[in-house]
Short mmCIF file of C-alpha atoms and ligand atoms in Angstrom, two decimals:
data_model
loop_
_atom_site.label_atom_id
_atom_site.label_comp_id
_atom_site.label_asym_id
_atom_site.label_seq_id
_atom_site.Cartn_x
_atom_site.Cartn_y
_atom_site.Cartn_z
CA MET A 904 -37.99 46.17 17.49
CA LYS A 905 -39.92 44.23 19.47
CA LYS A 906 -44.37 45.93 19.28
CA ILE A 907 -44.74 47.92 16.02
CA ALA A 908 -48.23 49.74 15.29
CA ILE A 909 -49.47 50.63 12.56
CA LEU A 910 -52.42 52.92 11.80
CA THR A 911 -54.97 54.60 9.17
CA SER A 912 -55.41 58.51 9.30
CA GLY A 913 -56.89 60.93 7.44
CA GLY A 914 -59.00 60.52 4.28
CA ASP A 915 -59.16 56.55 3.19
CA ALA A 916 -58.02 55.53 -0.06
CA PRO A 917 -58.10 51.57 -1.64
CA GLY A 918 -54.76 50.23 -0.65
CA MET A 919 -54.21 50.99 3.13
CA ASN A 920 -55.20 47.10 3.49
CA ALA A 921 -52.84 45.70 1.01
CA ALA A 922 -50.15 48.36 3.40
CA VAL A 923 -51.40 47.55 6.15
CA ARG A 924 -51.17 43.76 5.28
CA ALA A 925 -47.95 44.45 4.56
CA VAL A 926 -46.81 45.69 7.86
CA THR A 927 -48.03 43.28 9.99
CA ARG A 928 -46.93 40.41 7.90
CA SER A 929 -43.19 41.25 7.30
CA ALA A 930 -42.88 42.33 10.93
CA ILE A 931 -44.30 39.08 12.67
CA TYR A 932 -42.24 37.66 9.26
CA ASN A 933 -38.82 39.98 11.61
CA GLY A 934 -39.89 38.53 14.83
CA CYS A 935 -41.91 41.42 15.63
CA LYS A 936 -45.54 42.10 17.26
CA VAL A 937 -48.26 43.90 16.06
CA TYR A 938 -51.04 46.43 16.78
CA GLY A 939 -53.26 47.94 15.17
CA VAL A 940 -55.35 51.45 16.04
CA ASN A 941 -58.14 51.35 15.32
CA ARG A 942 -59.42 55.47 13.87
CA GLY A 943 -55.74 57.12 13.41
CA TYR A 944 -54.46 59.25 16.29
CA ARG A 945 -58.13 59.12 17.68
CA GLY A 946 -57.37 56.07 18.48
CA LEU A 947 -53.83 56.31 19.51
CA ILE A 948 -54.85 58.69 22.90
CA ASP A 949 -58.21 56.49 23.73
CA GLY A 950 -56.50 53.18 24.10
CA ASP A 951 -58.26 51.79 21.26
CA LEU A 952 -55.11 49.24 20.36
CA PHE A 953 -55.72 45.14 19.86
CA GLU A 954 -52.71 42.56 18.51
CA MET A 955 -52.66 41.36 15.10
CA ASP A 956 -52.10 37.91 14.35
CA LEU A 957 -51.32 36.21 10.36
CA SER A 958 -55.03 35.52 9.72
CA SER A 959 -56.27 39.61 11.54
CA VAL A 960 -54.81 40.67 8.16
CA GLY A 961 -56.57 37.54 6.09
CA ASP A 962 -58.72 38.41 3.05
CA ILE A 963 -58.25 42.25 2.93
CA ILE A 964 -55.45 42.94 -0.24
CA HIS A 965 -57.75 43.51 -2.33
CA ARG A 966 -60.16 45.30 0.01
CA GLY A 967 -60.96 49.59 -0.49
CA GLY A 968 -60.77 51.52 3.13
CA THR A 969 -59.56 50.30 5.77
CA ILE A 970 -59.56 47.99 7.94
CA LEU A 971 -58.64 49.98 10.62
CA LYS A 972 -60.88 52.79 9.99
CA SER A 973 -59.59 56.69 10.13
CA ALA A 974 -60.27 59.00 11.51
CA ARG A 975 -58.99 62.76 11.74
CA CYS A 976 -58.33 64.22 14.98
CA LEU A 977 -57.74 67.36 16.65
CA GLU A 978 -57.14 66.87 19.86
CA PHE A 979 -53.69 65.38 18.20
CA ILE A 980 -52.35 68.55 16.88
CA GLU A 981 -52.48 70.21 20.40
CA GLU A 982 -48.93 68.58 22.62
CA GLU A 983 -50.87 67.74 25.41
CA GLY A 984 -52.66 64.95 23.14
CA ARG A 985 -49.73 64.20 21.41
CA GLN A 986 -47.78 63.57 24.62
CA LYS A 987 -51.48 61.37 26.51
CA ALA A 988 -50.98 59.10 23.28
CA LEU A 989 -47.23 58.56 23.11
CA ASN A 990 -48.86 57.68 26.83
CA VAL A 991 -50.55 54.75 25.76
CA LEU A 992 -47.61 53.23 22.99
CA ARG A 993 -45.73 53.69 26.35
CA VAL A 994 -48.33 51.68 28.53
CA PHE A 995 -48.19 48.47 25.67
CA GLY A 996 -44.15 48.71 24.87
CA ILE A 997 -44.46 49.64 21.54
CA ASP A 998 -40.96 51.15 20.47
CA GLY A 999 -42.20 52.12 16.48
CA LEU A 1000 -45.09 53.02 14.84
CA VAL A 1001 -46.18 52.91 10.79
CA VAL A 1002 -48.34 55.72 10.27
CA ILE A 1003 -50.28 55.24 6.37
CA GLY A 1004 -52.45 58.73 5.78
CA GLY A 1005 -51.66 61.92 3.74
CA ASP A 1006 -49.85 64.68 4.75
CA GLY A 1007 -51.02 66.22 7.39
CA SER A 1008 -50.49 62.64 9.30
CA PHE A 1009 -46.70 62.50 8.07
CA GLN A 1010 -46.25 65.75 9.80
CA GLY A 1011 -48.53 64.41 12.94
CA ALA A 1012 -45.50 61.64 12.48
CA GLN A 1013 -42.76 63.33 12.46
CA LYS A 1014 -44.18 65.50 16.48
CA LEU A 1015 -43.94 62.03 17.99
CA SER A 1016 -40.82 61.45 15.93
CA GLU A 1017 -39.72 65.09 17.51
CA MET A 1018 -41.01 63.66 21.01
CA GLY A 1019 -38.69 60.61 20.89
CA PHE A 1020 -40.49 58.06 19.24
CA PRO A 1021 -39.61 56.17 15.82
CA ALA A 1022 -42.02 56.76 13.46
CA ILE A 1023 -42.58 55.69 9.94
CA GLY A 1024 -44.68 57.20 6.87
CA ILE A 1025 -45.93 55.68 4.49
CA PRO A 1026 -48.40 57.96 1.37
CA GLY A 1027 -51.81 56.73 1.48
CA THR A 1028 -53.57 59.49 -0.20
CA ILE A 1029 -55.90 58.98 -3.82
CA ASP A 1030 -54.71 63.12 -3.87
CA ASN A 1031 -51.44 62.16 -5.26
CA ASP A 1032 -50.49 65.15 -3.53
CA LEU A 1033 -47.20 65.11 -1.31
CA ALA A 1034 -43.69 66.22 -4.24
CA TYR A 1035 -40.85 63.60 -2.87
CA THR A 1036 -42.65 60.35 -4.66
CA ASP A 1037 -43.84 60.21 -8.25
CA TYR A 1038 -46.82 57.34 -6.49
CA THR A 1039 -49.43 57.93 -3.50
CA ILE A 1040 -50.78 54.55 -2.46
CA GLY A 1041 -54.59 54.27 -3.92
CA PHE A 1042 -54.22 57.38 -6.75
CA ASP A 1043 -54.08 54.23 -9.85
CA THR A 1044 -57.22 53.31 -8.23
CA ALA A 1045 -59.12 56.60 -8.17
CA LEU A 1046 -57.72 57.50 -11.74
CA ASN A 1047 -59.41 54.05 -12.95
CA THR A 1048 -62.84 54.31 -11.58
CA VAL A 1049 -62.73 57.77 -12.67
CA ILE A 1050 -61.83 56.54 -15.81
CA ASP A 1051 -64.72 54.59 -16.25
CA ALA A 1052 -67.20 57.50 -14.94
CA ILE A 1053 -65.47 59.21 -17.46
CA THR A 1054 -66.46 56.77 -20.21
CA LYS A 1055 -70.05 55.95 -19.31
CA ILE A 1056 -70.59 59.76 -19.02
CA ARG A 1057 -69.17 59.76 -23.02
CA ASP A 1058 -72.12 57.72 -24.14
CA THR A 1059 -74.39 60.36 -22.98
CA SER A 1060 -72.84 62.80 -23.60
CA TYR A 1061 -71.61 61.80 -27.12
CA SER A 1062 -76.02 61.00 -28.20
CA HIS A 1063 -76.83 64.39 -27.14
CA GLU A 1064 -73.81 66.38 -28.28
CA ARG A 1065 -73.55 67.47 -24.23
CA LEU A 1066 -70.06 68.98 -22.83
CA SER A 1067 -69.36 66.73 -19.93
CA ILE A 1068 -67.32 69.02 -17.11
CA ILE A 1069 -66.86 66.02 -14.40
CA GLU A 1070 -65.42 67.14 -11.18
CA VAL A 1071 -62.85 65.00 -9.11
CA MET A 1072 -61.40 65.56 -6.12
CA GLY A 1073 -58.77 67.41 -5.58
CA ARG A 1074 -58.15 70.39 -3.23
CA HIS A 1075 -54.91 71.29 -3.94
CA CYS A 1076 -53.68 68.82 -6.14
CA GLY A 1077 -55.23 68.45 -10.35
CA ASP A 1078 -53.02 65.93 -10.51
CA ILE A 1079 -56.96 63.20 -11.19
CA ALA A 1080 -58.12 65.83 -12.94
CA LEU A 1081 -54.97 66.11 -15.08
CA TYR A 1082 -54.35 61.97 -15.16
CA ALA A 1083 -57.92 61.14 -15.78
CA GLY A 1084 -58.32 63.19 -17.73
CA LEU A 1085 -55.00 62.77 -20.72
CA ALA A 1086 -56.11 58.77 -20.09
CA GLY A 1087 -60.17 59.61 -20.22
CA GLY A 1088 -59.27 61.76 -23.52
CA ALA A 1089 -60.59 65.23 -22.28
CA GLU A 1090 -59.83 68.87 -23.84
CA ILE A 1091 -59.83 70.91 -21.29
CA ILE A 1092 -58.20 70.46 -17.47
CA LEU A 1093 -59.18 72.61 -15.30
CA ILE A 1094 -57.16 72.67 -12.06
CA PRO A 1095 -55.31 74.62 -8.62
CA GLU A 1096 -52.20 73.87 -10.24
CA ALA A 1097 -52.89 76.74 -13.63
CA ASP A 1098 -55.08 79.75 -14.71
CA TYR A 1099 -57.12 79.45 -16.95
CA ASN A 1100 -59.79 82.01 -18.89
CA GLU A 1101 -62.70 80.99 -19.38
CA ASP A 1102 -64.02 82.46 -22.80
CA ASP A 1103 -60.68 80.86 -24.30
CA ILE A 1104 -62.77 77.47 -22.58
CA CYS A 1105 -65.45 79.06 -24.81
CA LYS A 1106 -63.56 79.66 -27.82
CA LYS A 1107 -62.11 76.16 -28.16
CA LEU A 1108 -65.08 74.76 -27.92
CA ILE A 1109 -67.02 76.04 -30.82
CA GLN A 1110 -64.15 75.59 -33.54
CA SER A 1111 -63.90 71.51 -31.69
CA LYS A 1112 -67.77 71.82 -32.11
CA ASN A 1113 -67.48 73.39 -35.89
CA ARG A 1114 -65.07 71.13 -36.95
CA GLY A 1115 -67.62 68.32 -35.96
CA LYS A 1116 -66.97 66.79 -33.17
CA ALA A 1117 -70.19 65.32 -32.05
CA HIS A 1118 -69.49 66.37 -27.22
CA SER A 1119 -65.93 68.13 -25.44
CA ILE A 1120 -64.92 67.14 -22.17
CA ILE A 1121 -63.77 69.38 -18.95
CA MET A 1122 -62.21 67.95 -16.15
CA LEU A 1123 -62.72 70.23 -12.97
CA ALA A 1124 -60.64 69.58 -9.70
CA GLU A 1125 -62.41 70.04 -6.60
CA GLY A 1126 -60.37 72.92 -5.87
CA ILE A 1127 -61.81 74.67 -8.55
CA GLY A 1128 -65.40 74.08 -7.96
CA GLY A 1129 -68.08 75.77 -8.57
CA SER A 1130 -69.68 73.31 -11.99
CA GLN A 1131 -72.41 73.48 -12.53
CA ASP A 1132 -72.44 77.21 -12.46
CA LEU A 1133 -69.58 77.02 -14.84
CA ALA A 1134 -71.42 74.76 -17.53
CA GLU A 1135 -74.55 77.29 -17.79
CA ARG A 1136 -71.76 80.11 -17.90
CA ILE A 1137 -70.66 78.63 -20.66
CA LYS A 1138 -73.98 77.22 -21.93
CA ASP A 1139 -74.94 80.67 -22.79
CA LYS A 1140 -71.67 81.88 -24.50
CA THR A 1141 -71.78 78.92 -27.11
CA GLY A 1142 -74.99 78.01 -26.47
CA ILE A 1143 -73.56 73.90 -26.22
CA GLU A 1144 -75.59 72.22 -24.12
CA SER A 1145 -73.28 71.31 -20.77
CA ARG A 1146 -73.88 69.20 -18.19
CA ALA A 1147 -72.22 69.12 -14.39
CA THR A 1148 -71.34 65.47 -13.36
CA ILE A 1149 -69.89 66.15 -9.49
CA LEU A 1150 -67.97 62.17 -9.02
CA GLY A 1151 -67.18 62.33 -5.34
CA HIS A 1152 -67.23 59.38 -3.05
CA ILE A 1153 -66.61 56.83 -5.29
CA GLN A 1154 -63.74 58.00 -6.56
CA ARG A 1155 -62.40 56.61 -3.13
CA GLY A 1156 -63.63 53.06 -2.85
CA GLY A 1157 -63.67 50.28 -5.30
CA SER A 1158 -60.58 47.51 -5.08
CA PRO A 1159 -56.94 48.54 -5.38
CA SER A 1160 -55.46 48.31 -8.36
CA ALA A 1161 -52.50 46.20 -8.97
CA PHE A 1162 -50.32 48.38 -9.24
CA ASP A 1163 -51.41 50.46 -6.05
CA ARG A 1164 -51.73 46.94 -3.82
CA ILE A 1165 -48.17 45.84 -5.71
CA ILE A 1166 -46.18 49.81 -4.40
CA ALA A 1167 -48.87 49.09 -0.71
CA SER A 1168 -46.89 45.95 -0.24
CA GLN A 1169 -43.81 47.17 -1.19
CA MET A 1170 -43.46 50.08 0.53
CA GLY A 1171 -45.53 48.06 3.62
CA ALA A 1172 -42.19 45.99 3.89
CA LYS A 1173 -39.52 49.05 3.55
CA ALA A 1174 -41.75 50.93 6.41
CA VAL A 1175 -40.58 47.78 8.74
CA GLU A 1176 -37.37 47.64 7.68
CA LEU A 1177 -36.77 50.24 8.39
CA LEU A 1178 -37.61 50.50 12.09
CA MET A 1179 -35.59 47.62 12.18
CA ASP A 1180 -33.02 49.05 11.34
CA GLY A 1181 -33.81 52.10 14.07
CA LYS A 1182 -34.69 54.64 11.55
CA SER A 1183 -37.18 57.44 13.10
CA SER A 1184 -38.46 59.86 11.56
CA ARG A 1185 -38.88 58.71 7.03
CA VAL A 1186 -41.18 58.43 5.21
CA VAL A 1187 -41.52 56.24 2.41
CA GLY A 1188 -42.27 56.28 -1.69
CA ILE A 1189 -41.69 55.93 -5.27
CA LYS A 1190 -39.25 57.22 -7.83
CA ASN A 1191 -38.01 56.39 -10.93
CA ASN A 1192 -39.93 52.40 -10.51
CA SER A 1193 -37.65 52.28 -7.12
CA ILE A 1194 -38.43 51.99 -3.42
CA ILE A 1195 -37.20 54.87 -1.71
CA ASP A 1196 -37.40 56.11 2.01
CA MET A 1197 -36.53 60.08 2.73
CA ASP A 1198 -36.42 62.10 5.87
CA ILE A 1199 -40.20 63.27 6.45
CA HIS A 1200 -38.89 66.95 7.31
CA GLU A 1201 -37.35 67.71 4.26
CA ALA A 1202 -39.74 65.23 2.25
CA LEU A 1203 -42.65 67.33 3.51
CA ALA A 1204 -40.76 70.52 2.21
CA ILE A 1205 -40.63 69.27 -1.64
CA GLU A 1206 -43.19 71.83 -3.50
CA ARG A 1207 -44.93 69.87 -6.16
CA LYS A 1208 -44.96 71.01 -9.66
CA LEU A 1209 -47.61 70.59 -11.85
CA ASN A 1210 -46.55 67.79 -14.62
CA LYS A 1211 -46.20 70.78 -17.45
CA ASP A 1212 -45.60 68.33 -20.14
CA ILE A 1213 -48.75 65.97 -19.24
CA TYR A 1214 -50.81 69.04 -18.81
CA LYS A 1215 -49.61 70.17 -23.18
CA LEU A 1216 -50.25 67.50 -23.79
CA VAL A 1217 -53.60 66.83 -22.98
CA ASP A 1218 -54.63 69.98 -25.27
CA VAL A 1219 -52.25 69.32 -28.00
CA LEU A 1220 -54.26 66.15 -28.38
CA SER A 1221 -57.85 67.21 -28.26
CA ILE A 1222 -56.95 69.80 -30.97
P1 LIG B 2346 -54.23 63.57 5.29
O1 LIG B 2346 -52.79 63.07 6.43
O2 LIG B 2346 -54.85 62.85 4.43
O3 LIG B 2346 -53.57 64.29 4.96
P2 LIG B 2346 -55.77 65.01 7.22
O4 LIG B 2346 -54.70 66.48 7.22
O5 LIG B 2346 -57.26 65.66 7.64
O6 LIG B 2346 -55.47 64.11 6.24
O7 LIG B 2346 -54.65 64.46 8.52
C1 LIG B 2346 -55.71 63.53 9.67
C2 LIG B 2346 -54.85 63.73 10.74
O8 LIG B 2346 -53.28 63.38 11.03
C3 LIG B 2346 -55.23 65.13 11.91
O9 LIG B 2346 -56.63 64.58 12.24
C4 LIG B 2346 -55.16 65.10 12.65
O10 LIG B 2346 -55.18 63.61 13.89
C5 LIG B 2346 -53.29 64.53 12.49
N1 LIG B 2346 -51.91 65.74 12.39
C6 LIG B 2346 -52.78 67.00 11.11
N2 LIG B 2346 -51.89 67.57 10.90
C7 LIG B 2346 -51.50 67.71 11.91
C8 LIG B 2346 -50.15 68.50 12.76
N3 LIG B 2346 -49.42 69.78 12.41
N4 LIG B 2346 -49.74 67.94 14.25
C9 LIG B 2346 -50.09 66.89 14.20
N5 LIG B 2346 -50.76 66.07 13.13
C10 LIG B 2346 -51.50 66.54 12.94
#
């Protein structure tokens, strides 16, 4: 392994830069040249690569977003597009690719591997929607951003004795809503993985109010959606003043937490180690506090399961 390329793809996540830094510095430490690819697979097809040195990744460990930029590239999903990307990799003399992104980006990496090009995936997404790893890079930072927002909304919600519905990111995976709900003291969690009944929610809110709770919080994942309409329906059914707040893209930004920087650094180094060992088509992750690697195909086949213990605990702690 002489030349490694690195790209960030799909939705950006805080900590991607720390991973880019770790890959770059570990590769150079091991005697490799490193090329950064701008705008994910788009840049790969367009030949938008540049050589990186030690200082290319200086002063970025604390920065959110990704210095390599991210993009979605439909052309890469087609065989023809991937062939173009492969040609570019060959022209630049690249021997291995590190892809930082989510499941879509991993599928791209898997396809490149199947075409004979060594590729390794690092999980970078705030959604935490990859079942093979306990945590993805960016999730912890996003959680902390959400907690900060909940704390602020709580102040006004308490003063006006309102119900707050807080809509957070997570189209298919409710982990942000679930974990932020536990940490933020929410009463109810509405996520794509669990069924719910609106009348039961209203009953719980009325009971809470009757026992003297000044305010309540519902955490709702983007995949459920409709938070404004839900607020109106609950107000009509219970008489409780209800407001919805959609947090949106603030959840994607910000300086990465210590945890995200640590796992990004470890995973970046691991990805380089795998390429140096001649491995391909693997993803790195963290399981039971250890950095692991796994076949991409196997990793993507693992079905996500709701953490029922946490889900139940939120309910127990908010009686
Ligand atoms: P994420 O990686 O965050 O899940 P996307 O699903 O948008 O984000 O995927 C990012 C990019 O990965 C896509 O724009 C596309 O270029 C590539 N990609 C996604 N799915 C595939 C696929 N099935 N085959 C090849 N490339 C894919």
